[in-house]
Amino acid sequence: MDIAATDVNNPALATARIASGTREECPSVSLVVPLYNEEDNVAPLVEQVHAAMANVDWPWDLILVDDGSSDRTALQLKQSLLRYPDTVRVIILQRNFGQTAAMQAGIDAATGTVIATMDGDLQNHPQDIPRMVRRLLDEDLDLLVGWRWQRKDGLWLRKIPSRLANLLVGRVTGIRLHDYGCSLKIFRTSVLRQIRLYGEMHRFIPTWMATITSPARIGEERVGHSPRVHGKSKYGLSRTFKVILDLLVMYFFMRYRAKPGHFFGRIGLLFGTAGVLILAWLTWVKLYLGEGIADRPLLLLGVLLSLVGVQFLSTGIITEMLARIDYEASGKKPYVVRTMLPDQKMKGQSDGR
């Protein structure tokens, strides 16, 4: 599932969307920015956002989330709130919960029909936001991802690991983007609210979105990027292991969320079949060839594989039951309806039912 990366709108597609009445003429935008120990970046960030949004016609607000900073970030946020009480909202978390949790806190507080997210380190450019919002609406997308095509970071510690991670994530998930790690993203709120972010899953937001919307409704656009001037980067090579673990979890949820029994069942059948074949061969050797098998390591391997196979099959059955209980108890459905035509409720009322 390749997602086209373009810098300009598709006029034909935009015209078709407008003609069909799907374009939203006057959105409201909530910009969510998580921050952790970014005291020197708060004031210039707020100024840049207000300069970028000064000429837009939509109502908008800026939600700044302090993720339990240990410096003066919270104080700087309060001062920004006093300076811009009409547009700035501040959320201060009890402690450091991580970027994903801070981003989810801002998303939960957002009231706009469109949500934009970006980092608070001044490396993303707020002036890209109005253009991206217009494209999201004109092309009727659900997610528009920023692509830092001229990234101002170190080659060995940032660029190369990031490129390898993007290739790996695209290969495993099938959602091919140039820059999964760019925090500058524009979402349609009604779609984003259907997913919840946990752990370190902010890196895989496009993949999570693809579980509830078509990959054709996910686009990417080139955005500006600046070198970090103030503060210290929170990223390093240590995040590589987190990405790999999160990728495994993401793969499981994408392919087997509604049918976990298939995942564990395949592994169980593989090990169980191998164990049964080994034991069958040893039985033939014992009964028909008259050879001893008690001291053969292959006997232990056959028994072990058979037991592992039974365990995985049992796990598959249990997880399948838990998945069904979860869907039934929570009222969740294994599908997402975007629209229904004609409106069944209105149709029933017009028929006098």
PDB file of N, CA, C and O in Angstrom, residues 108-132:
ATOM      1  N   ASP A 108      -7.090  14.448  24.035  1.00  0.00           N
ATOM      2  CA  ASP A 108      -8.326  14.333  24.813  1.00  0.00           C
ATOM      3  C   ASP A 108      -8.930  15.703  25.119  1.00  0.00           C
ATOM      4  O   ASP A 108     -10.150  15.843  25.212  1.00  0.00           O
ATOM      5  N   ALA A 109      -8.077  16.702  25.272  1.00  0.00           N
ATOM      6  CA  ALA A 109      -8.555  18.041  25.610  1.00  0.00           C
ATOM      7  C   ALA A 109      -8.918  18.870  24.382  1.00  0.00           C
ATOM      8  O   ALA A 109      -9.531  19.929  24.511  1.00  0.00           O
ATOM      9  N   ALA A 110      -8.549  18.400  23.197  1.00  0.00           N
ATOM     10  CA  ALA A 110      -8.776  19.175  21.977  1.00  0.00           C
ATOM     11  C   ALA A 110     -10.267  19.257  21.657  1.00  0.00           C
ATOM     12  O   ALA A 110     -11.020  18.304  21.865  1.00  0.00           O
ATOM     13  N   THR A 111     -10.685  20.407  21.146  1.00  0.00           N
ATOM     14  CA  THR A 111     -12.078  20.631  20.766  1.00  0.00           C
ATOM     15  C   THR A 111     -12.238  20.895  19.275  1.00  0.00           C
ATOM     16  O   THR A 111     -13.366  21.003  18.794  1.00  0.00           O
ATOM     17  N   GLY A 112     -11.157  21.010  18.542  1.00  0.00           N
ATOM     18  CA  GLY A 112     -11.228  21.311  17.120  1.00  0.00           C
ATOM     19  C   GLY A 112     -11.667  20.116  16.291  1.00  0.00           C
ATOM     20  O   GLY A 112     -11.512  18.960  16.705  1.00  0.00           O
ATOM     21  N   THR A 113     -12.210  20.385  15.114  1.00  0.00           N
ATOM     22  CA  THR A 113     -12.561  19.320  14.186  1.00  0.00           C
ATOM     23  C   THR A 113     -11.324  18.765  13.495  1.00  0.00           C
ATOM     24  O   THR A 113     -11.369  17.692  12.898  1.00  0.00           O
ATOM     25  N   VAL A 114     -10.222  19.518  13.571  1.00  0.00           N
ATOM     26  CA  VAL A 114      -8.930  19.076  13.052  1.00  0.00           C
ATOM     27  C   VAL A 114      -7.908  19.236  14.165  1.00  0.00           C
ATOM     28  O   VAL A 114      -7.915  20.236  14.888  1.00  0.00           O
ATOM     29  N   ILE A 115      -7.056  18.235  14.332  1.00  0.00           N
ATOM     30  CA  ILE A 115      -6.004  18.280  15.350  1.00  0.00           C
ATOM     31  C   ILE A 115      -4.651  18.245  14.658  1.00  0.00           C
ATOM     32  O   ILE A 115      -4.405  17.395  13.798  1.00  0.00           O
ATOM     33  N   ALA A 116      -3.784  19.177  15.036  1.00  0.00           N
ATOM     34  CA  ALA A 116      -2.408  19.190  14.551  1.00  0.00           C
ATOM     35  C   ALA A 116      -1.476  18.904  15.721  1.00  0.00           C
ATOM     36  O   ALA A 116      -1.697  19.397  16.832  1.00  0.00           O
ATOM     37  N   THR A 117      -0.441  18.113  15.492  1.00  0.00           N
ATOM     38  CA  THR A 117       0.542  17.831  16.537  1.00  0.00           C
ATOM     39  C   THR A 117       1.930  18.206  16.032  1.00  0.00           C
ATOM     40  O   THR A 117       2.212  18.118  14.838  1.00  0.00           O
ATOM     41  N   MET A 118       2.778  18.623  16.937  1.00  0.00           N
ATOM     42  CA  MET A 118       4.161  18.940  16.589  1.00  0.00           C
ATOM     43  C   MET A 118       5.009  18.901  17.845  1.00  0.00           C
ATOM     44  O   MET A 118       4.486  18.926  18.971  1.00  0.00           O
ATOM     45  N   ASP A 119       6.329  18.823  17.677  1.00  0.00           N
ATOM     46  CA  ASP A 119       7.249  18.834  18.809  1.00  0.00           C
ATOM     47  C   ASP A 119       7.424  20.251  19.320  1.00  0.00           C
ATOM     48  O   ASP A 119       7.175  21.232  18.611  1.00  0.00           O
ATOM     49  N   GLY A 120       7.915  20.351  20.552  1.00  0.00           N
ATOM     50  CA  GLY A 120       8.128  21.658  21.158  1.00  0.00           C
ATOM     51  C   GLY A 120       9.567  22.111  21.143  1.00  0.00           C
ATOM     52  O   GLY A 120       9.949  23.008  21.895  1.00  0.00           O
ATOM     53  N   ASP A 121      10.405  21.508  20.275  1.00  0.00           N
ATOM     54  CA  ASP A 121      11.828  21.837  20.259  1.00  0.00           C
ATOM     55  C   ASP A 121      12.199  22.853  19.183  1.00  0.00           C
ATOM     56  O   ASP A 121      13.378  23.085  18.921  1.00  0.00           O
ATOM     57  N   LEU A 122      11.205  23.450  18.516  1.00  0.00           N
ATOM     58  CA  LEU A 122      11.398  24.453  17.465  1.00  0.00           C
ATOM     59  C   LEU A 122      12.004  23.889  16.194  1.00  0.00           C
ATOM     60  O   LEU A 122      12.412  24.655  15.310  1.00  0.00           O
ATOM     61  N   GLN A 123      12.065  22.568  16.064  1.00  0.00           N
ATOM     62  CA  GLN A 123      12.588  21.995  14.826  1.00  0.00           C
ATOM     63  C   GLN A 123      11.494  21.894  13.761  1.00  0.00           C
ATOM     64  O   GLN A 123      11.786  21.979  12.570  1.00  0.00           O
ATOM     65  N   ASN A 124      10.248  21.666  14.165  1.00  0.00           N
ATOM     66  CA  ASN A 124       9.127  21.736  13.227  1.00  0.00           C
ATOM     67  C   ASN A 124       8.769  23.199  12.977  1.00  0.00           C
ATOM     68  O   ASN A 124       8.989  24.052  13.824  1.00  0.00           O
ATOM     69  N   HIS A 125       8.210  23.480  11.788  1.00  0.00           N
ATOM     70  CA  HIS A 125       7.844  24.844  11.424  1.00  0.00           C
ATOM     71  C   HIS A 125       6.333  25.028  11.507  1.00  0.00           C
ATOM     72  O   HIS A 125       5.589  24.435  10.718  1.00  0.00           O
ATOM     73  N   PRO A 126       5.834  25.855  12.428  1.00  0.00           N
ATOM     74  CA  PRO A 126       4.386  26.073  12.523  1.00  0.00           C
ATOM     75  C   PRO A 126       3.771  26.650  11.255  1.00  0.00           C
ATOM     76  O   PRO A 126       2.585  26.443  11.003  1.00  0.00           O
ATOM     77  N   GLN A 127       4.552  27.347  10.441  1.00  0.00           N
ATOM     78  CA  GLN A 127       3.990  27.928   9.222  1.00  0.00           C
ATOM     79  C   GLN A 127       3.561  26.880   8.209  1.00  0.00           C
ATOM     80  O   GLN A 127       2.842  27.193   7.249  1.00  0.00           O
ATOM     81  N   ASP A 128       3.960  25.630   8.415  1.00  0.00           N
ATOM     82  CA  ASP A 128       3.510  24.549   7.528  1.00  0.00           C
ATOM     83  C   ASP A 128       2.074  24.115   7.846  1.00  0.00           C
ATOM     84  O   ASP A 128       1.426  23.472   7.023  1.00  0.00           O
ATOM     85  N   ILE A 129       1.597  24.433   9.045  1.00  0.00           N
ATOM     86  CA  ILE A 129       0.307  23.908   9.503  1.00  0.00           C
ATOM     87  C   ILE A 129      -0.866  24.391   8.661  1.00  0.00           C
ATOM     88  O   ILE A 129      -1.691  23.571   8.228  1.00  0.00           O
ATOM     89  N   PRO A 130      -1.037  25.706   8.383  1.00  0.00           N
ATOM     90  CA  PRO A 130      -2.192  26.126   7.573  1.00  0.00           C
ATOM     91  C   PRO A 130      -2.260  25.438   6.217  1.00  0.00           C
ATOM     92  O   PRO A 130      -3.339  25.029   5.771  1.00  0.00           O
ATOM     93  N   ARG A 131      -1.113  25.309   5.555  1.00  0.00           N
ATOM     94  CA  ARG A 131      -1.098  24.650   4.242  1.00  0.00           C
ATOM     95  C   ARG A 131      -1.512  23.195   4.346  1.00  0.00           C
ATOM     96  O   ARG A 131      -2.279  22.686   3.513  1.00  0.00           O
ATOM     97  N   MET A 132      -1.045  22.509   5.378  1.00  0.00           N
ATOM     98  CA  MET A 132      -1.368  21.098   5.546  1.00  0.00           C
ATOM     99  C   MET A 132      -2.840  20.906   5.911  1.00  0.00           C
ATOM    100  O   MET A 132      -3.476  19.947   5.456  1.00  0.00           O
TER     101      MET A 132
END
